[in-house]
Coordinates of C-alpha atoms and ligand atoms in Angstrom, one line a residue:
X1 CA -2.9 -8.2 3.7
X2 CA -4.6 -6.0 5.6
X3 CA -4.3 -6.4 8.6
X4 CA -7.2 -4.4 10.3
X5 CA -8.6 -6.7 13.2
X6 CA -6.5 -7.5 16.0
X7 CA -4.0 -5.7 18.2
X8 CA -1.2 -6.8 17.2
X9 CA 0.8 -4.9 20.4
X10 CA -1.8 -7.1 22.3
X11 CA -1.1 -10.6 20.8
X12 CA 2.2 -10.5 21.6
X13 CA 1.7 -9.1 24.6
X14 CA 0.0 -12.4 25.5
X15 CA 1.9 -14.3 23.8
X16 CA 5.2 -13.7 25.6
X17 CA 3.3 -13.9 28.9
X18 CA 2.2 -18.0 28.6
X19 CA 5.5 -18.9 26.5
X20 CA 7.6 -18.4 29.9
X21 CA 5.0 -20.9 32.1
X22 CA 6.4 -24.6 30.4
X23 CA 3.2 -26.1 31.5
X24 CA 0.9 -23.5 28.9
X25 CA 3.5 -23.5 26.3
X26 CA 2.2 -26.8 24.9
X27 CA -0.8 -25.0 23.0
X28 CA 1.3 -23.7 21.1
X29 CA 2.8 -26.6 19.5
X30 CA -0.7 -27.8 18.8
X31 CA -2.3 -24.8 18.7
X32 CA -3.1 -24.5 14.9
X33 CA -6.3 -27.2 15.9
X34 CA -7.9 -24.1 17.4
X35 CA -7.7 -22.7 14.6
X36 CA -10.5 -23.2 11.5
X37 CA -11.0 -27.1 11.1
X38 CA -8.1 -27.6 7.9
X39 CA -10.6 -29.1 4.6
X40 CA -8.7 -32.1 2.4
X41 CA -7.4 -30.5 0.0
X42 CA -4.8 -33.5 -2.7
X43 CA -5.2 -31.4 -6.7
X44 CA -3.1 -32.1 -9.0
X45 CA -0.3 -29.4 -9.1
X46 CA 1.3 -32.1 -6.6
X47 CA 2.3 -33.1 -9.3
X48 CA 4.7 -30.0 -9.5
X49 CA 6.9 -31.4 -6.7
X50 CA 10.3 -32.9 -7.9
X51 CA 10.8 -36.5 -6.4
X52 CA 13.3 -36.7 -3.0
X53 CA 16.6 -36.9 -4.9
X54 CA 16.3 -34.8 -7.2
X55 CA 20.2 -33.2 -7.5
X56 CA 17.2 -30.0 -7.7
X57 CA 15.2 -30.3 -4.9
X58 CA 14.1 -27.6 -4.0
X59 CA 14.5 -26.4 0.3
X60 CA 11.5 -26.3 0.8
X61 CA 10.8 -29.5 -1.2
X62 CA 12.4 -31.1 1.0
X63 CA 10.7 -30.3 4.0
X64 CA 7.3 -31.7 2.2
X65 CA 6.3 -28.1 1.8
X66 CA 5.6 -27.9 5.1
X67 CA 8.7 -25.2 6.4
X68 CA 10.9 -22.4 4.2
X69 CA 15.0 -21.5 4.2
X70 CA 16.1 -19.0 5.9
X71 CA 17.6 -16.4 3.8
X72 CA 20.9 -18.1 3.3
X73 CA 20.1 -21.2 2.3
X74 CA 17.4 -18.9 0.2
X75 CA 20.2 -17.3 -1.4
X76 CA 23.0 -20.1 -1.4
X77 CA 19.9 -22.8 -3.3
X78 CA 19.5 -19.9 -5.7
X79 CA 23.5 -18.8 -6.0
X80 CA 23.6 -23.1 -7.5
X81 CA 21.0 -22.9 -9.8
X82 CA 22.3 -19.4 -11.3
X83 CA 25.8 -21.5 -11.5
X84 CA 24.1 -24.2 -12.9
X85 CA 21.1 -22.3 -15.3
X86 CA 22.6 -20.2 -18.6
X87 CA 19.3 -18.4 -18.6
X88 CA 19.7 -17.0 -14.9
X89 CA 21.3 -14.5 -12.9
X90 CA 21.4 -12.9 -9.0
X91 CA 21.1 -8.9 -9.3
X92 CA 21.5 -7.2 -5.8
X93 CA 19.3 -4.1 -6.1
X94 CA 20.0 -3.0 -2.3
X95 CA 20.8 -3.6 0.9
X96 CA 18.5 -3.4 4.0
X97 CA 19.5 -1.0 7.5
X98 CA 21.1 -4.7 8.3
X99 CA 23.1 -5.3 5.0
X100 CA 21.5 -8.3 4.5
X101 CA 21.1 -7.7 -0.1
X102 CA 17.4 -7.9 -1.6
X103 CA 18.8 -10.1 -4.6
X104 CA 16.6 -10.0 -8.0
X105 CA 16.8 -12.9 -10.3
X106 CA 16.4 -12.6 -14.0
X107 CA 15.5 -14.7 -16.1
X108 CA 16.3 -14.0 -20.1
X109 CA 17.0 -17.0 -23.0
X110 CA 18.3 -15.0 -24.8
X111 CA 21.7 -13.9 -21.3
X112 CA 19.5 -10.5 -21.5
X113 CA 20.1 -9.2 -18.0
X114 CA 20.2 -6.2 -18.4
X115 CA 17.4 -3.0 -18.7
X116 CA 18.4 -2.4 -22.1
X117 CA 19.4 -5.6 -23.1
X118 CA 15.8 -6.9 -21.5
X119 CA 13.7 -3.9 -23.3
X120 CA 16.0 -4.8 -26.7
X121 CA 14.3 -8.4 -27.0
X122 CA 10.6 -6.8 -27.5
X123 CA 9.3 -9.3 -25.2
X124 CA 6.7 -9.9 -22.5
X125 CA 8.4 -8.8 -18.7
X126 CA 6.9 -10.2 -15.8
X127 CA 8.2 -9.2 -12.0
X128 CA 7.0 -10.5 -9.2
X129 CA 8.0 -10.6 -5.7
X130 CA 7.1 -12.7 -2.7
X131 CA 7.7 -11.5 1.1
X132 CA 7.2 -7.1 1.3
X133 CA 5.6 -9.0 4.6
X134 CA 7.8 -11.6 5.3
X135 CA 5.6 -14.1 6.9
X136 CA 4.2 -14.3 3.9
X137 CA 6.2 -16.3 2.0
X138 CA 4.6 -19.3 -0.2
X139 CA 5.9 -17.2 -2.9
X140 CA 9.5 -17.1 -2.7
X141 CA 9.2 -21.5 -2.2
X142 CA 6.6 -21.6 -5.2
X143 CA 9.7 -19.4 -7.7
X144 CA 12.3 -21.3 -6.5
X145 CA 10.1 -24.3 -7.9
X146 CA 9.5 -22.4 -11.1
X147 CA 12.8 -21.1 -12.3
X148 CA 13.9 -24.7 -11.7
X149 CA 12.0 -25.9 -13.8
X150 CA 11.6 -23.3 -16.0
X151 CA 16.4 -23.8 -16.7
X152 CA 17.7 -27.2 -15.7
X153 CA 14.8 -29.4 -15.4
X154 CA 13.6 -27.9 -18.6
X155 CA 10.0 -28.3 -17.6
X156 CA 8.6 -25.1 -18.8
X157 CA 11.6 -23.8 -21.3
X158 CA 9.4 -23.1 -23.6
X159 CA 8.1 -20.0 -21.0
X160 CA 11.5 -18.4 -20.7
X161 CA 10.9 -18.6 -24.8
X162 CA 8.6 -16.1 -25.6
X163 CA 8.3 -14.3 -21.8
X164 CA 11.1 -12.8 -19.9
X165 CA 11.0 -12.7 -15.5
X166 CA 12.5 -10.2 -12.8
X167 CA 11.5 -12.5 -9.5
X168 CA 12.7 -11.0 -6.4
X169 CA 11.6 -14.0 -4.2
X170 CA 12.2 -12.1 -0.5
X171 CA 11.5 -8.4 -0.2
X172 CA 11.7 -7.7 3.5
X173 CA 15.0 -9.6 4.2
X174 CA 15.5 -8.3 7.6
X175 CA 11.4 -9.2 9.1
X176 CA 12.6 -12.1 7.3
X177 CA 15.3 -12.9 9.7
X178 CA 13.1 -11.7 12.3
X179 CA 12.3 -15.7 12.2
X180 CA 9.9 -17.7 15.2
X181 CA 7.2 -20.2 15.2
X182 CA 4.4 -17.7 16.3
X183 CA 4.7 -15.0 13.9
X184 CA 1.4 -14.4 12.8
X185 CA -0.9 -16.8 15.1
X186 CA -4.0 -17.4 11.7
X187 CA -2.2 -18.8 9.6
X188 CA -1.0 -22.7 9.1
X189 CA 1.9 -22.7 7.6
X190 CA 4.9 -22.3 7.2
X191 CA 6.1 -24.2 10.9
X192 CA 8.6 -21.2 11.2
X193 CA 8.4 -18.1 9.1
X194 CA 9.2 -13.9 9.5
X195 CA 7.7 -11.6 10.5
X196 CA 5.8 -8.7 8.6
X197 CA 7.4 -4.8 9.4
X198 CA 11.3 -4.4 8.9
X199 CA 14.2 -4.4 11.1
X200 CA 12.4 -0.5 11.9
X201 CA 8.7 -1.6 11.5
X202 CA 8.1 -0.2 9.0
X203 CA 5.8 -2.1 6.4
X204 CA 6.8 -2.1 3.5
X205 CA 3.4 -2.0 2.1
X206 CA 2.6 1.1 3.6
X207 CA 5.3 2.1 1.6
X208 CA 5.0 3.2 -2.1
X209 CA 4.3 7.1 -2.2
X210 CA 6.2 7.9 1.0
X211 CA 8.9 5.4 0.0
X212 CA 10.6 5.7 3.6
X213 CA 11.5 2.0 3.2
X214 CA 15.1 0.7 1.5
X215 CA 12.6 -2.2 1.0
X216 CA 10.6 0.0 -1.8
X217 CA 13.4 2.5 -2.7
X218 CA 14.9 -0.2 -5.0
X219 CA 11.8 -1.0 -5.7
X220 CA 10.1 1.5 -7.6
X221 CA 14.0 1.5 -8.6
X222 CA 14.5 -1.5 -10.7
X223 CA 10.4 -0.8 -11.9
X224 CA 11.3 2.1 -13.5
X225 CA 14.4 0.8 -15.2
X226 CA 13.3 -2.6 -16.1
X227 CA 10.1 -1.2 -17.7
X228 CA 7.7 -4.5 -16.7
X229 CA 3.8 -5.5 -18.0
X230 CA 2.8 -7.0 -15.5
X231 CA 3.8 -6.9 -11.7
X232 CA 2.7 -8.7 -9.3
X233 CA 2.6 -8.6 -5.4
X234 CA 2.4 -12.3 -3.7
X235 CA 1.0 -11.9 -0.2
X236 CA -1.0 -14.7 2.5
X237 CA -4.9 -12.8 3.8
X238 CA -5.5 -12.7 7.1
X239 CA -9.8 -12.8 8.4
X240 CA -12.9 -14.5 7.7
X241 CA -12.1 -18.7 6.7
X242 CA -14.3 -19.3 2.7
X243 CA -13.7 -21.6 0.3
X244 CA -10.9 -20.0 -2.1
X245 CA -7.0 -21.2 -1.3
X246 CA -5.6 -18.1 -3.9
X247 CA -7.7 -14.8 -3.9
X248 CA -6.5 -12.5 -6.5
X249 CA -6.8 -8.4 -8.0
X250 CA -6.0 -5.4 -9.6
X251 CA -7.2 -1.9 -8.4
X252 CA -11.1 -3.1 -10.0
X253 CA -12.3 -1.6 -13.2
X254 CA -13.7 2.7 -11.7
X255 CA -9.9 2.9 -10.2
X256 CA -7.1 5.6 -12.1
X257 CA -6.5 2.7 -14.6
X258 CA -9.7 1.8 -15.8
X259 CA -8.1 -0.4 -19.7
X260 CA -6.4 -2.2 -17.9
X261 CA -8.7 -2.5 -14.2
X262 CA -10.6 -4.2 -17.5
X263 CA -8.6 -6.2 -18.5
X264 CA -7.1 -7.1 -15.2
X265 CA -11.0 -8.6 -14.9
X266 CA -11.5 -10.1 -18.5
X267 CA -8.6 -11.7 -19.6
X268 CA -6.3 -12.4 -17.2
X269 CA -9.3 -13.6 -14.5
X270 CA -10.3 -15.7 -16.4
X271 CA -7.1 -17.9 -18.1
X272 CA -5.5 -16.8 -15.0
X273 CA -8.9 -19.3 -12.5
X274 CA -8.8 -21.3 -15.4
X275 CA -6.0 -23.2 -14.5
X276 CA -5.7 -22.9 -11.0
X277 CA -9.0 -25.1 -11.0
X278 CA -7.7 -27.5 -14.0
X279 CA -5.6 -28.5 -11.6
X280 CA -7.7 -29.4 -8.1
X281 CA -7.3 -24.7 -6.8
X282 CA -10.2 -23.0 -6.2
X283 CA -9.0 -19.2 -7.4
X284 CA -11.5 -16.1 -6.5
X285 CA -11.3 -12.3 -6.3
X286 CA -10.2 -10.3 -3.5
X287 CA -12.7 -10.6 -0.5
X288 CA -12.8 -7.8 2.3
X289 CA -15.5 -9.3 4.9
X290 CA -18.7 -6.9 5.9
X291 CA -18.8 -7.9 8.9
X292 CA -15.9 -10.0 9.2
X293 CA -18.1 -12.4 12.1
X294 CA -20.5 -13.4 9.3
X295 CA -19.5 -13.6 5.4
X296 CA -24.0 -13.8 4.8
X297 CA -23.2 -10.0 5.7
X298 CA -21.6 -9.9 1.6
X299 CA -18.1 -8.4 0.9
X300 CA -16.0 -5.2 -0.8
X301 CA -14.1 -5.1 -3.6
X302 CA -10.9 -2.4 -2.3
X303 CA -9.0 0.3 -3.8
X304 CA -6.1 0.8 -2.3
X305 CA -4.5 4.3 -2.1
X306 CA -1.4 4.4 -3.6
X307 CA 0.7 4.1 -0.7
X308 CA 0.0 -0.1 -1.0
X309 CA 1.5 -2.1 -3.9
X310 CA -1.7 -2.2 -6.2
X311 CA -2.8 1.2 -5.7
X312 CA 0.3 2.2 -7.1
X313 CA 0.2 0.5 -10.1
X314 CA -3.3 1.3 -11.0
X315 CA -1.9 5.2 -10.2
X316 CA 1.8 5.3 -12.4
X317 CA -0.6 2.5 -15.4
X318 CA 1.8 -0.2 -14.5
X319 CA -0.6 -2.9 -14.4
X320 CA -0.6 -4.7 -10.6
X321 CA -1.5 -8.0 -9.6
X322 CA -2.6 -8.8 -5.5
X323 CA -2.0 -12.1 -4.5
X324 CA -3.7 -13.1 -1.4
X325 CA -3.1 -16.8 -0.7
X326 CA -5.6 -18.1 2.1
X327 CA -3.9 -18.3 4.9
X328 CA -6.2 -20.9 6.4
X329 CA -5.2 -23.8 3.7
X330 CA -2.3 -25.3 4.2
X331 CA 1.0 -24.1 3.6
X332 CA 1.5 -27.1 1.1
X333 CA -1.2 -25.7 -1.5
X334 CA -0.5 -21.9 -1.4
X335 CA 2.7 -23.1 -2.9
X336 CA 1.1 -25.1 -4.8
X337 CA -1.1 -22.6 -6.1
X338 CA 1.0 -19.2 -6.5
X339 CA 3.7 -21.9 -8.4
X340 CA 0.8 -21.6 -11.6
X341 CA -0.2 -18.1 -10.8
X342 CA 2.9 -17.2 -11.9
X343 CA 3.8 -20.0 -14.5
X344 CA 0.7 -19.1 -15.9
X345 CA 0.9 -15.6 -16.0
X346 CA 3.8 -15.3 -17.9
X347 CA 2.3 -17.9 -21.0
X348 CA 0.1 -15.6 -21.8
X349 CA 1.8 -13.1 -21.3
X350 CA 3.4 -13.9 -24.0
X351 CA -0.8 -14.6 -25.5
X352 CA -2.2 -11.5 -24.8
X353 CA 0.7 -8.6 -24.5
X354 CA -0.4 -6.6 -28.1
X355 CA -4.1 -6.3 -25.6
X356 CA -2.3 -5.4 -22.0
X357 CA 0.5 -3.1 -24.1
X358 CA -2.1 -1.4 -25.9
X359 CA -5.0 -0.8 -22.2
X360 CA -1.3 0.1 -20.6
X361 CA -0.9 2.7 -23.8
X362 CA -4.4 4.5 -23.6
X363 CA -4.5 4.5 -19.7
X364 CA -1.8 6.3 -19.7
X365 CA -2.4 8.5 -22.5
X366 CA -6.1 10.1 -20.8
X367 CA -5.2 12.7 -19.0
X368 CA -8.2 14.0 -16.8
X369 CA -9.0 17.1 -15.8
X370 CA -9.6 16.9 -12.9
X371 CA -8.9 13.4 -11.3
X372 CA -10.6 11.8 -7.4
X373 CA -9.0 11.4 -4.2
X374 CA -9.1 8.0 -3.2
X375 CA -12.3 5.6 -3.9
X376 CA -15.2 5.1 -1.4
X377 CA -18.2 2.2 -1.2
X378 CA -21.3 3.0 -4.0
X379 CA -23.9 4.0 -1.8
X380 CA -26.5 3.7 -3.6
X381 CA -26.7 1.2 -5.7
X382 CA -28.1 -1.6 -3.9
X383 CA -25.1 -4.7 -3.8
X384 CA -25.2 -7.3 -6.0
X385 CA -25.4 -10.9 -4.8
X386 CA -22.8 -12.8 -6.4
X387 CA -21.8 -16.7 -5.8
X388 CA -19.6 -17.5 -2.7
X389 CA -18.2 -20.4 -2.3
X390 CA -18.3 -19.5 1.7
X391 CA -17.5 -21.4 5.4
X392 CA -20.6 -21.5 7.2
X393 CA -20.0 -19.7 10.5
X394 CA -21.8 -20.1 13.9
X395 CA -21.1 -17.1 16.9
X396 CA -20.9 -18.1 21.1
X397 CA -20.7 -16.2 24.0
X398 CA -16.3 -16.1 24.1
X399 CA -16.4 -15.7 28.6
X400 CA -12.5 -14.6 27.4
X401 CA -13.2 -12.3 25.1
X402 CA -17.1 -11.1 27.0
X403 CA -19.0 -10.7 24.0
X404 CA -19.2 -12.7 20.6
X405 CA -16.6 -14.3 19.1
X406 CA -17.1 -16.4 15.3
X407 CA -16.8 -20.0 15.3
X408 CA -15.7 -20.8 11.5
X409 CA -17.5 -24.3 11.3
X410 CA -15.7 -25.6 8.4
X411 CA -19.2 -26.9 5.8
X412 CA -19.2 -25.3 2.9
X413 CA -22.2 -23.1 1.7
X414 CA -22.2 -22.5 -1.7
X415 CA -24.9 -19.2 -2.2
X416 CA -25.3 -15.7 -3.4
X417 CA -24.1 -13.0 -0.9
X418 CA -23.5 -9.2 -1.7
X419 CA -20.8 -8.0 -3.3
X420 CA -19.9 -4.3 -2.5
X421 CA -18.0 -2.1 -5.3
X422 CA -15.3 0.8 -4.1
X423 CA -15.7 2.2 -7.0
X424 CA -16.4 6.1 -6.0
X425 CA -14.3 8.8 -6.2
X426 CA -13.8 11.0 -2.4
X427 CA -13.0 13.8 -4.5
X428 CA -12.5 15.4 -7.8
X429 CA -9.5 17.4 -7.4
X430 CA -8.7 19.6 -10.7
X431 CA -5.6 18.7 -11.6
X432 CA -2.6 22.4 -11.7
X433 CA -0.6 23.2 -14.5
X434 CA 2.2 22.5 -11.8
X435 CA 2.9 22.1 -8.6
X436 CA 5.8 24.5 -6.7
X437 CA 7.7 23.7 -3.1
X438 CA 10.0 26.1 -1.6
X439 CA 13.3 25.6 -1.4
X440 CA 13.5 24.5 2.2
X441 CA 11.4 21.2 1.7
X442 CA 13.6 19.7 -0.8
X443 CA 13.3 16.2 1.0
X444 CA 9.6 16.5 0.2
X445 CA 11.2 16.7 -3.6
X446 CA 14.2 14.1 -2.9
X447 CA 11.6 11.1 -2.7
X448 CA 9.4 12.8 -5.3
X449 CA 12.0 12.1 -7.7
X450 CA 12.6 9.4 -7.0
X451 CA 9.7 8.1 -8.0
X452 CA 11.1 9.3 -11.7
X453 CA 8.8 12.0 -11.5
X454 CA 11.3 15.4 -13.3
X455 CA 11.6 17.9 -11.2
X456 CA 13.0 21.4 -12.4
X457 CA 14.7 24.2 -9.7
X458 CA 13.4 27.6 -11.3
X459 CA 16.7 29.8 -12.6
X460 CA 14.9 33.3 -12.3
X461 CA 12.3 34.4 -10.1
X462 CA 8.7 33.5 -11.6
X463 CA 5.3 36.5 -11.2
X464 CA 2.7 34.4 -11.4
X465 CA -1.6 33.5 -10.3
X466 CA -1.4 31.3 -8.4
X467 CA -3.7 28.8 -5.8
X468 CA -2.8 28.3 -1.8
X469 CA -3.9 26.2 0.2
X470 CA -4.7 27.6 4.1
X471 CA -6.0 24.3 6.4
X472 CA -8.2 26.5 9.6
X473 CA -9.4 23.2 10.3
X474 CA -6.0 20.7 10.5
X475 CA -5.4 18.9 12.5
X476 CA -3.6 15.5 14.1
X477 CA -5.7 12.1 13.0
X478 CA -8.1 10.3 15.1
X479 CA -6.2 7.1 16.1
X480 CA -8.3 4.1 15.2
X481 CA -9.0 0.7 17.0
X482 CA -6.4 -0.6 14.9
X483 CA -3.2 1.9 13.9
X484 CA -2.4 4.0 17.4
X485 CA -0.6 7.0 16.6
X486 CA 1.7 7.5 16.1
X487 CA 1.5 5.0 12.4
X488 CA 4.5 4.1 10.4
X489 CA 6.8 6.7 12.3
X490 CA 4.9 9.0 11.1
X491 CA 2.0 11.3 13.0
X492 CA -1.5 11.4 10.6
X493 CA -2.6 15.1 9.8
X494 CA -6.3 15.0 8.8
X495 CA -6.4 17.9 6.4
X496 CA -10.6 19.9 7.5
X497 CA -11.3 21.3 5.4
X498 CA -8.4 23.7 3.0
X499 CA -9.8 26.6 2.0
X500 CA -8.2 27.9 -1.3
X501 CA -7.1 31.4 -2.2
X502 CA -5.8 33.0 -5.2
X503 CA -2.2 35.0 -4.8
X504 CA -0.7 37.9 -7.5
X505 CA 2.9 36.4 -6.0
X506 CA 6.8 36.2 -7.5
X507 CA 8.5 32.5 -5.9
X508 CA 11.9 32.6 -6.1
X509 CA 15.1 31.4 -7.9
X510 CA 15.2 28.3 -6.2
X511 CA 12.2 26.8 -5.9
X512 CA 11.2 23.5 -7.6
X513 CA 8.9 24.2 -10.3
X514 CA 7.2 20.2 -10.9
X515 CA 4.7 20.7 -13.9
X516 CA 2.3 18.0 -14.1
X517 CA 2.8 17.3 -18.4
X518 CA 4.9 14.2 -17.5
X519 CA 3.6 10.7 -17.5
X520 CA 3.0 10.8 -13.7
X521 CA 1.2 13.5 -12.5
X522 CA -1.6 11.3 -10.8
X523 CA 0.7 9.7 -8.5
X524 CA 1.8 14.4 -7.5
X525 CA -1.2 15.7 -7.6
X526 CA -2.1 11.9 -4.9
X527 CA 1.8 13.1 -3.7
X528 CA 1.2 17.0 -3.0
X529 CA -2.6 17.2 -2.8
X530 CA -4.4 17.6 1.0
X531 CA -7.2 16.0 0.5
X532 CA -4.9 12.6 -1.1
X533 CA -5.1 9.8 1.4
X534 CA -1.1 9.5 0.8
X535 CA 0.0 13.3 0.9
X536 CA 2.8 13.6 1.9
X537 CA 0.7 17.0 4.1
X538 CA -1.1 12.9 5.9
X539 CA 1.8 11.2 6.2
X540 CA 3.4 14.2 8.8
X541 CA 6.5 15.5 6.0
X542 CA 5.0 19.1 6.7
X543 CA 4.9 19.3 11.1
X544 CA 6.1 22.2 10.9
X545 CA 3.4 24.4 10.1
X546 CA 1.1 23.6 12.8
X547 CA 3.2 25.4 14.9
X548 CA 2.6 29.2 15.4
X549 CA 5.3 31.0 16.4
X550 CA 6.2 34.8 17.8
X551 CA 5.1 35.7 21.2
X552 CA 2.0 39.1 21.5
X553 CA 2.4 40.2 25.1
X554 CA -1.3 41.8 26.6
X555 CA 0.7 45.3 27.5
X556 CA 0.5 45.3 23.8
X557 CA -2.4 44.0 22.3
X558 CA -4.8 46.4 24.9
X559 CA -3.6 49.0 23.7
X560 CA -4.1 48.5 20.4
X561 CA -7.3 46.4 20.0
X562 CA -8.4 49.9 22.1
X563 CA -6.5 51.8 19.3
X564 CA -8.6 49.3 16.7
X565 CA -12.3 49.7 18.0
X566 CA -11.6 53.1 18.1
X567 CA -10.3 53.8 14.3
X568 CA -13.7 50.9 13.2
X569 CA -16.5 50.7 15.3
X570 CA -17.9 47.3 12.8
X571 CA -14.6 45.2 14.8
X572 CA -15.4 46.8 18.0
X573 CA -19.9 45.8 17.4
X574 CA -18.4 42.9 16.2
X575 CA -16.4 42.1 19.4
X576 CA -19.1 42.9 21.3
X577 CA -21.0 40.4 19.6
X578 CA -18.9 37.7 19.6
X579 CA -18.5 37.9 23.9
X580 CA -22.3 37.9 23.5
X581 CA -22.8 34.7 22.2
X582 CA -19.6 33.5 23.4
X583 CA -19.2 32.8 27.5
X584 CA -15.9 30.7 26.8
X585 CA -14.7 33.1 24.7
X586 CA -14.9 36.8 26.9
X587 CA -13.9 34.4 30.0
X588 CA -10.9 33.7 28.3
X589 CA -8.3 37.2 28.1
X590 CA -5.7 34.6 26.1
X591 CA -9.1 34.1 23.7
X592 CA -9.4 38.2 23.7
X593 CA -6.7 38.5 22.1
X594 CA -6.2 37.0 20.1
X595 CA -9.0 37.6 18.6
X596 CA -7.2 41.9 17.9
X597 CA -4.6 39.8 17.7
X598 CA -5.2 38.0 15.2
X599 CA -6.5 40.6 12.3
X600 CA -2.9 42.6 13.0
X601 CA -1.0 42.5 9.9
X602 CA 1.9 41.0 12.8
X603 CA -0.3 37.8 13.3
X604 CA 1.7 35.2 11.8
X605 CA 0.5 35.2 8.0
X606 CA 1.7 31.2 7.3
X607 CA 0.2 29.6 10.0
X608 CA -1.3 26.8 9.5
X609 CA -0.5 27.6 5.4
X610 CA 0.2 24.9 3.5
X611 CA 2.9 25.7 1.9
X612 CA 2.8 24.0 -1.8
X613 CA 1.7 26.3 -4.2
X614 CA -0.7 25.5 -7.0
X615 CA -0.2 27.0 -10.7
X616 CA -3.6 26.1 -12.5
X617 CA -4.1 26.0 -15.6
Ligands
LIG701 ZN1 0.8 -9.3 2.9

């Protein structure tokens, strides 16, 4: 989940201060009572928990579903299960920076433990992972219970009879081992949990296009090799309080995969919600409060950019569901809800695989001439009121905060509130026939290839018309209140308004030519168009172009400028006009000299020139 509302750093510093005092430290063992009141909960899903003496009790169940096992305990338990269950195999899909394996459990009734063998079964394939944010670990403990019940316990064998399942219990394995009771202040359990980011403080769920992290690189490789029908990314929320204990959704009906978006809303949601409700849970759609102080102000949908799992899935036409359990609900309730969601997803896949594959095919076959670079809220339409299962809140004057703070009262309020759809394209971009990247930027190309995009290298010069962008007003992106620069180890760039030029040029041998006539062309466009929020340019991969190089001395510019004015009366006139109109300019020898320098062929022609070219259709 996005944590937009608190400065993580500030909170960490304050806690670090206070726990050094033994008197004050007591409040941290009881701080849960400071959270908004917990709703009393009991549900039929509690029947899923096995008896204390069950030989296959999971470590979390053994704790009464209040604690979660460590990485080593998790792996050891799974290894024991896999050894006893012929339907299971464990595969390391890569290693973290600290040397831990990313384990994936393969569940197949036919023991089809390779991608090819699994495809040959023709059965639906679900992939799910937990712990991309390692403190949000409900999915791991739910998955362990379900794997047991589908195999050695014999309770849900029918699920594997009809579907295959890939399960990555912990994606951010190093973050998972940064364990503490103090890692997520607005979350009710488990008693100790992992940390959001990895050992280099990178957020894996911002990494789906740039691919800095070992974890997401490993995952993308798996998605490419195994080609699942549906992908689930399991999280826990931050932010507002409400009654829903499990919220989930895709990237909306109007995203890059509209047919899949409709399938998720019309087929997936009703089926999953019905099961969850039957078992005592309160399912809902993904919720982003318009105002975190008061849900009555309404909420918005969200259309994630491809840096996020759900945005990435939408762009590559992989049906993807983001699951957000509600952080203020007890751990037991959240784990059991996730179990049901996973189990019902597997059975639904068996029932609805035809309709899902049809939707996926239809989105893959769309070839629009122009695609949206991102989505924004629909401001034209009056937000539609929808029934919302909320919790009432009030505000009070915070002594420490020095301003109004929200207090959630625990009282249930069911009433309609405004829902705003984030479904309007920000910018539409014509899809070119191809992009050309100069050979010197091969590091960008390496990342593009990791996605499974085909790249060719010119074996002879290519003479052609091309479009290039100049970025005259690009600048370092402003810091936001929750994101100081740099962000994710990158200096983010605001591209300003790119100026397109059409040129006749010859690309030399060795240049990378990337056709858009391939399945992942939309992802390619979103990584290479400067105005796309997750373009390599905006992630700061082209910082070199923002430095103007070579020097020009006044002793040569002054006589040159005089000659230019003598030879070109129009230029002299423009100069004089600028002197009159712009005081700062007139007073600056540097600006005056630069004005002339820029109009000579000596000036750096590659300054602020984006090196990636487009070959128009
Ligand atoms: Zn999360």
